[in-house]
Amino acid sequence: MPTYTAFTTLTAKDRAEALGVAMENMMPEPTGIGVFEMEDGSGLWEVGGYFTEAPDDVGLALLAKAHDARAFVVSELPDVDWVAKVRRDLAPVEAGRFFVYGSHDADKVPEGSEPLLIEAAMAFGTGHHGTTLGCLRALDRLANDGFVGHKVADIGCGTAVLAMGAARIWPDPVLASDIDEVAVEVAQANVSANGLEGRVHCLEATGFDHPDLAAAAPFDLVFANILKAPLIALAPDMAAHLAPGGWAILSGLLNEQAKEVVGVYAENGMTLAHQEQIGDWSTLTLKRDAG
């Protein structure tokens, strides 16, 4: 059965969300709709729909005009087993001591590594993206320097791969939170698949807004692999929830966005200790001032 996609972009979040809602009433009915802020720093929002029948071009054109969006781009996807394709294309990833792999590569786990199993069907946040890879490398560097995290949180955890990495190497439980209910379910499934029940606790929360996070603060390490705008908005709360001398590992940033984020965090009492660029993406390791 063929799959069709229809994508457009808008400049405002509220109009993008309204367009996404309007698409739900289309005929033929879409099987899924997504509304996302684009990660290229453009400030644009992308709205897309997936269809098992060719979508109504006239209906899409009217919706685009009504919501001041660009014309939809409609494509027919080839009939592909996407999970099988991901399994072929996503080779295991090594990030210092960490080895991120799918179950189909279980025979490749090196002796002495810290294995992190992420299934191919849950490919976002597997370690192949420069942001996740950079965060795992930053974690490995801190551990190599003798740092031990006793209170660790992963804010916007996605697959929880970062939280699981911390739980693999340090004895205390780690908190992993995400704003999205489905992401929390995925995170919990990954925690179970890695035998880390009781070691990583998954929460649905916006930023630090959860009783368990408030009770555990102040943290000595916080991961936030999200996007520039939410990272900037998170800076005051990050400072409030980090212990003096605590560490923050931030990513989800394009290289050209890093300077602005570093500046905002400096205004909130955190100093850049390390920056790594992997492709177009930067990972920042910052330390909260001890004073």
Coordinates of N, CA and C in Angstrom, one line a residue, residues 232 234-248 250 261-273 285-291:
I232 N 17.1 28.2 26.0 CA 17.2 29.6 26.5 C 16.1 29.8 27.6
L234 N 14.8 27.7 29.4 CA 15.1 26.8 30.6 C 16.2 27.4 31.5
A235 N 17.0 28.3 31.0 CA 18.2 28.8 31.7 C 18.0 29.1 33.2
P236 N 17.0 30.0 33.5 CA 16.8 30.3 34.9 C 16.5 29.1 35.8
D237 N 15.6 28.3 35.3 CA 15.2 27.1 36.0 C 16.4 26.1 36.2
M238 N 17.3 26.1 35.1 CA 18.5 25.2 35.2 C 19.4 25.7 36.3
A239 N 19.6 27.0 36.4 CA 20.4 27.6 37.5 C 19.8 27.3 38.8
A240 N 18.5 27.4 38.9 CA 17.8 27.2 40.2 C 17.9 25.7 40.7
H241 N 18.0 24.8 39.7 CA 17.9 23.4 40.1 C 19.3 22.7 40.0
L242 N 20.3 23.4 39.7 CA 21.7 22.9 39.7 C 22.4 23.3 41.0
A243 N 23.1 22.3 41.6 CA 23.9 22.7 42.8 C 25.1 23.5 42.4
P244 N 25.6 24.4 43.3 CA 26.8 25.1 43.0 C 27.9 24.1 42.6
G245 N 28.6 24.4 41.5 CA 29.6 23.5 41.0 C 29.1 22.3 40.2
G246 N 27.7 22.3 40.0 CA 27.1 21.3 39.2 C 27.3 21.5 37.7
W247 N 27.0 20.4 36.9 CA 27.3 20.5 35.5 C 26.0 20.4 34.7
A248 N 25.9 21.1 33.6 CA 24.9 21.0 32.6 C 25.4 20.6 31.2
L250 N 24.3 20.4 27.4 CA 23.2 21.0 26.6 C 23.5 20.7 25.1
V261 N 23.4 30.9 23.3 CA 23.0 30.0 24.4 C 24.0 30.2 25.5
V262 N 25.3 30.1 25.2 CA 26.3 30.3 26.2 C 26.2 31.6 26.9
G263 N 25.9 32.7 26.2 CA 25.7 34.0 26.8 C 24.5 34.0 27.7
V264 N 23.4 33.4 27.4 CA 22.3 33.4 28.3 C 22.6 32.6 29.5
Y265 N 23.2 31.5 29.4 CA 23.6 30.7 30.6 C 24.6 31.4 31.4
A266 N 25.5 32.1 30.8 CA 26.5 32.9 31.6 C 25.8 33.9 32.5
E267 N 24.7 34.6 31.9 CA 23.9 35.5 32.7 C 23.3 34.8 33.9
N268 N 23.1 33.6 33.8 CA 22.4 32.8 34.9 C 23.4 32.0 35.7
G269 N 24.7 32.4 35.7 CA 25.7 31.9 36.6 C 26.3 30.6 36.2
M270 N 26.4 30.3 34.8 CA 27.0 29.1 34.4 C 28.1 29.4 33.3
T271 N 29.2 28.7 33.4 CA 30.4 29.0 32.6 C 30.7 27.8 31.7
L272 N 30.9 28.2 30.4 CA 31.3 27.1 29.4 C 32.6 26.5 29.8
A273 N 32.6 25.2 29.9 CA 33.8 24.4 30.1 C 34.3 23.7 28.9
T285 N 29.1 21.8 27.5 CA 29.3 21.4 28.9 C 29.5 22.7 29.7
L286 N 28.6 23.0 30.6 CA 28.7 24.2 31.4 C 28.8 23.8 32.9
K287 N 29.4 24.7 33.7 CA 29.5 24.4 35.1 C 28.9 25.6 35.8
R288 N 28.0 25.3 36.8 CA 27.4 26.4 37.6 C 28.5 26.9 38.5
D289 N 28.5 28.3 38.6 CA 29.5 28.9 39.5 C 29.3 28.5 40.9
A290 N 30.4 28.3 41.6 CA 30.4 27.7 43.0 C 29.9 28.8 44.0
G291 N 30.0 30.0 43.7 CA 29.7 31.1 44.6 C 28.2 31.2 44.9

